[in-house]
Amino acid sequence: MRTQVLIAYCTRSGSTAEVAEAIGKTLRETGLVVEVKSIAEVDAIAPGTEVVLGAALYIGHLPKEFHQFLNRFEAELGKVRPWVFVLGPTERERKQFAAAEEQARKELGKHPSLHPADMRVLGGKFDPASLKLAFPMKLIMKVPGNPLRKVPATDIRDWEWIHRWAGAIAEEIAARMCVSPMIR
């Protein structure tokens, strides 16, 4: 059976992958055929495939490899209206969510042919123990005075909300499937 929905994500410590899998599970429960893949595993986006994209903001920026993915599949993504989720703040402060949304929109704005059906900033997860850092940063993290060493692990991902959002995506996909492909 042909994939109806592709969920492509970029992750560094696994948090975004967990959200992508949760969205995929919810969509599958509605009867959709779903593939959940790291952006590095995506070779092509078949015509007619619905797309959900996910990444996290790191110091106000989407990862370089996420931008490369958007550039690589610019033509395909320009023909669909993908849903985009961005993991951001690790504290439940409204101003942090507003700032993260502004940054995410600015980052996505670098791709003028991308017109998301919806873009949501979700609470994120920070666990210093699970960070996958390049050599120089690994060394810096071990320095006793590094303030990042004092940042506690947090996880404010709202799984109930993520499930509801995925359900809304499934409803919209079902409505799109009822419309002739010529109209879409």
Short mmCIF file of C-alpha atoms in Angstrom, two decimals:
data_model
loop_
_atom_site.label_atom_id
_atom_site.label_comp_id
_atom_site.label_asym_id
_atom_site.label_seq_id
_atom_site.Cartn_x
_atom_site.Cartn_y
_atom_site.Cartn_z
CA MET A 1 0.00 0.00 0.00
CA ARG A 2 1.26 3.49 -0.87
CA THR A 3 2.32 5.82 1.93
CA GLN A 4 -0.32 8.45 2.54
CA VAL A 5 1.63 10.42 5.14
CA LEU A 6 5.35 10.97 5.55
CA ILE A 7 6.55 12.26 8.89
CA ALA A 8 10.11 13.49 8.43
CA TYR A 9 12.02 14.75 11.42
CA CYS A 10 15.43 16.01 12.45
CA THR A 11 16.65 15.12 15.93
CA ARG A 12 19.85 15.36 17.91
CA SER A 13 18.97 13.65 21.17
CA GLY A 14 15.85 11.70 20.23
CA SER A 15 13.16 14.00 21.63
CA THR A 16 11.85 15.12 18.23
CA ALA A 17 11.87 11.51 17.03
CA GLU A 18 9.67 10.53 19.99
CA VAL A 19 7.15 13.23 19.08
CA ALA A 20 7.22 12.18 15.41
CA GLU A 21 6.54 8.55 16.42
CA ALA A 22 3.66 9.64 18.67
CA ILE A 23 2.09 11.63 15.81
CA GLY A 24 2.60 8.64 13.50
CA LYS A 25 0.91 6.30 15.98
CA THR A 26 -2.12 8.58 16.24
CA LEU A 27 -2.40 8.90 12.44
CA ARG A 28 -2.12 5.11 12.01
CA GLU A 29 -4.93 4.63 14.53
CA THR A 30 -7.19 6.56 12.13
CA GLY A 31 -6.37 4.12 9.33
CA LEU A 32 -3.76 6.16 7.46
CA VAL A 33 -0.63 4.56 6.05
CA VAL A 34 2.25 6.42 7.69
CA GLU A 35 6.02 6.38 7.39
CA VAL A 36 8.05 8.04 10.14
CA LYS A 37 11.62 8.74 9.06
CA SER A 38 14.62 10.79 9.96
CA ILE A 39 15.19 13.39 7.25
CA ALA A 40 18.47 11.60 6.49
CA GLU A 41 16.45 8.50 5.49
CA VAL A 42 14.12 10.30 3.08
CA ASP A 43 15.11 9.60 -0.53
CA ALA A 44 11.97 10.92 -2.21
CA ILE A 45 8.53 12.34 -1.53
CA ALA A 46 5.98 10.69 -3.79
CA PRO A 47 3.31 12.88 -5.41
CA GLY A 48 0.12 12.90 -3.36
CA THR A 49 1.90 12.18 -0.08
CA GLU A 50 0.85 14.31 2.87
CA VAL A 51 3.82 15.57 4.88
CA VAL A 52 4.49 16.37 8.52
CA LEU A 53 7.88 17.91 9.35
CA GLY A 54 9.54 18.15 12.74
CA ALA A 55 12.66 19.71 14.20
CA ALA A 56 13.83 21.48 17.33
CA LEU A 57 15.11 24.97 17.80
CA TYR A 58 18.68 25.12 19.02
CA ILE A 59 19.64 28.56 20.29
CA GLY A 60 16.91 30.06 18.11
CA HIS A 61 17.76 28.20 14.92
CA LEU A 62 16.54 25.11 13.13
CA PRO A 63 19.32 22.62 12.43
CA LYS A 64 21.37 23.06 9.27
CA GLU A 65 20.37 19.59 8.07
CA PHE A 66 16.68 20.54 8.37
CA HIS A 67 17.25 23.57 6.11
CA GLN A 68 19.17 21.33 3.69
CA PHE A 69 16.21 18.94 3.61
CA LEU A 70 13.80 21.81 2.87
CA ASN A 71 16.07 22.98 0.05
CA ARG A 72 16.52 19.47 -1.34
CA PHE A 73 12.78 18.82 -1.51
CA GLU A 74 11.73 22.39 -2.29
CA ALA A 75 9.73 21.41 -5.40
CA GLU A 76 7.88 18.55 -3.69
CA LEU A 77 7.15 20.53 -0.52
CA GLY A 78 6.01 23.49 -2.60
CA LYS A 79 3.19 21.32 -3.98
CA VAL A 80 1.81 20.32 -0.57
CA ARG A 81 0.89 22.14 2.59
CA PRO A 82 2.89 20.28 5.23
CA TRP A 83 2.26 20.43 8.92
CA VAL A 84 5.31 21.53 10.90
CA PHE A 85 6.09 21.00 14.55
CA VAL A 86 9.02 22.61 16.29
CA LEU A 87 10.22 21.64 19.74
CA GLY A 88 11.26 24.72 21.61
CA PRO A 89 11.10 25.92 25.18
CA THR A 90 11.92 23.65 28.06
CA GLU A 91 10.12 25.85 30.58
CA ARG A 92 6.41 26.64 30.64
CA GLU A 93 6.69 30.40 30.17
CA ARG A 94 4.39 32.08 27.66
CA LYS A 95 7.05 34.58 26.57
CA GLN A 96 9.47 31.74 25.75
CA PHE A 97 6.83 30.09 23.56
CA ALA A 98 6.10 33.39 21.81
CA ALA A 99 9.80 33.98 21.18
CA ALA A 100 10.26 30.40 19.92
CA GLU A 101 7.30 30.77 17.55
CA GLU A 102 8.73 34.01 16.19
CA GLN A 103 12.12 32.36 15.64
CA ALA A 104 10.57 29.26 14.06
CA ARG A 105 8.54 31.39 11.63
CA LYS A 106 11.67 33.41 10.79
CA GLU A 107 13.63 30.21 10.14
CA LEU A 108 10.85 28.70 7.99
CA GLY A 109 10.56 32.04 6.18
CA LYS A 110 13.97 31.31 4.65
CA HIS A 111 12.06 28.90 2.41
CA PRO A 112 9.49 31.05 0.56
CA SER A 113 8.00 28.13 -1.37
CA LEU A 114 7.08 26.37 1.90
CA HIS A 115 3.49 27.09 2.92
CA PRO A 116 2.65 25.04 6.02
CA ALA A 117 -0.93 24.01 6.69
CA ASP A 118 -0.05 24.60 10.32
CA MET A 119 3.08 25.26 12.37
CA ARG A 120 3.16 24.54 16.09
CA VAL A 121 5.81 25.17 18.69
CA LEU A 122 5.74 22.43 21.29
CA GLY A 123 7.35 22.21 24.67
CA GLY A 124 10.68 20.49 24.47
CA LYS A 125 12.94 18.25 26.43
CA PHE A 126 16.42 19.01 27.71
CA ASP A 127 18.56 16.29 29.16
CA PRO A 128 22.26 17.13 29.36
CA ALA A 129 23.06 13.42 29.68
CA SER A 130 21.52 12.62 26.28
CA LEU A 131 23.11 15.45 24.31
CA LYS A 132 25.10 14.28 21.31
CA LEU A 133 27.74 16.93 20.93
CA ALA A 134 30.75 17.27 18.66
CA PHE A 135 34.20 16.97 20.23
CA PRO A 136 34.87 20.60 21.18
CA MET A 137 31.45 20.99 22.82
CA LYS A 138 31.83 17.68 24.69
CA LEU A 139 35.04 19.00 26.19
CA ILE A 140 33.47 22.36 27.07
CA MET A 141 30.55 20.58 28.80
CA LYS A 142 33.03 18.86 31.12
CA VAL A 143 34.50 22.14 32.35
CA PRO A 144 33.40 22.51 35.99
CA GLY A 145 32.33 26.16 35.65
CA ASN A 146 30.15 25.61 32.56
CA PRO A 147 26.66 26.97 33.41
CA LEU A 148 24.99 24.34 31.19
CA ARG A 149 26.12 21.66 33.62
CA LYS A 150 23.79 23.21 36.22
CA VAL A 151 20.71 23.24 33.99
CA PRO A 152 18.34 20.55 35.24
CA ALA A 153 16.80 18.00 32.92
CA THR A 154 13.27 18.95 31.89
CA ASP A 155 10.56 17.52 29.67
CA ILE A 156 7.48 19.64 29.04
CA ARG A 157 6.20 17.85 25.97
CA ASP A 158 2.41 17.70 26.28
CA TRP A 159 1.54 14.23 24.97
CA GLU A 160 -2.21 14.77 25.28
CA TRP A 161 -2.03 17.93 23.19
CA ILE A 162 0.27 16.24 20.64
CA HIS A 163 -2.28 13.41 20.30
CA ARG A 164 -5.14 15.90 19.78
CA TRP A 165 -3.12 17.86 17.19
CA ALA A 166 -2.32 14.65 15.31
CA GLY A 167 -6.03 13.79 15.39
CA ALA A 168 -6.82 17.18 13.82
CA ILE A 169 -4.22 16.49 11.12
CA ALA A 170 -5.89 13.13 10.42
CA GLU A 171 -9.27 14.84 10.07
CA GLU A 172 -7.84 17.38 7.63
CA ILE A 173 -6.15 14.63 5.60
CA ALA A 174 -9.44 12.72 5.46
CA ALA A 175 -11.18 15.87 4.21
CA ARG A 176 -8.46 16.43 1.60
CA MET A 177 -8.80 12.82 0.41
CA CYS A 178 -12.50 13.42 -0.24
CA VAL A 179 -11.66 16.32 -2.57
CA SER A 180 -10.66 15.63 -6.14
CA PRO A 181 -6.86 15.78 -6.63
CA MET A 182 -7.43 18.35 -9.40
CA ILE A 183 -8.91 20.79 -6.88
CA ARG A 184 -6.16 20.40 -4.33
#
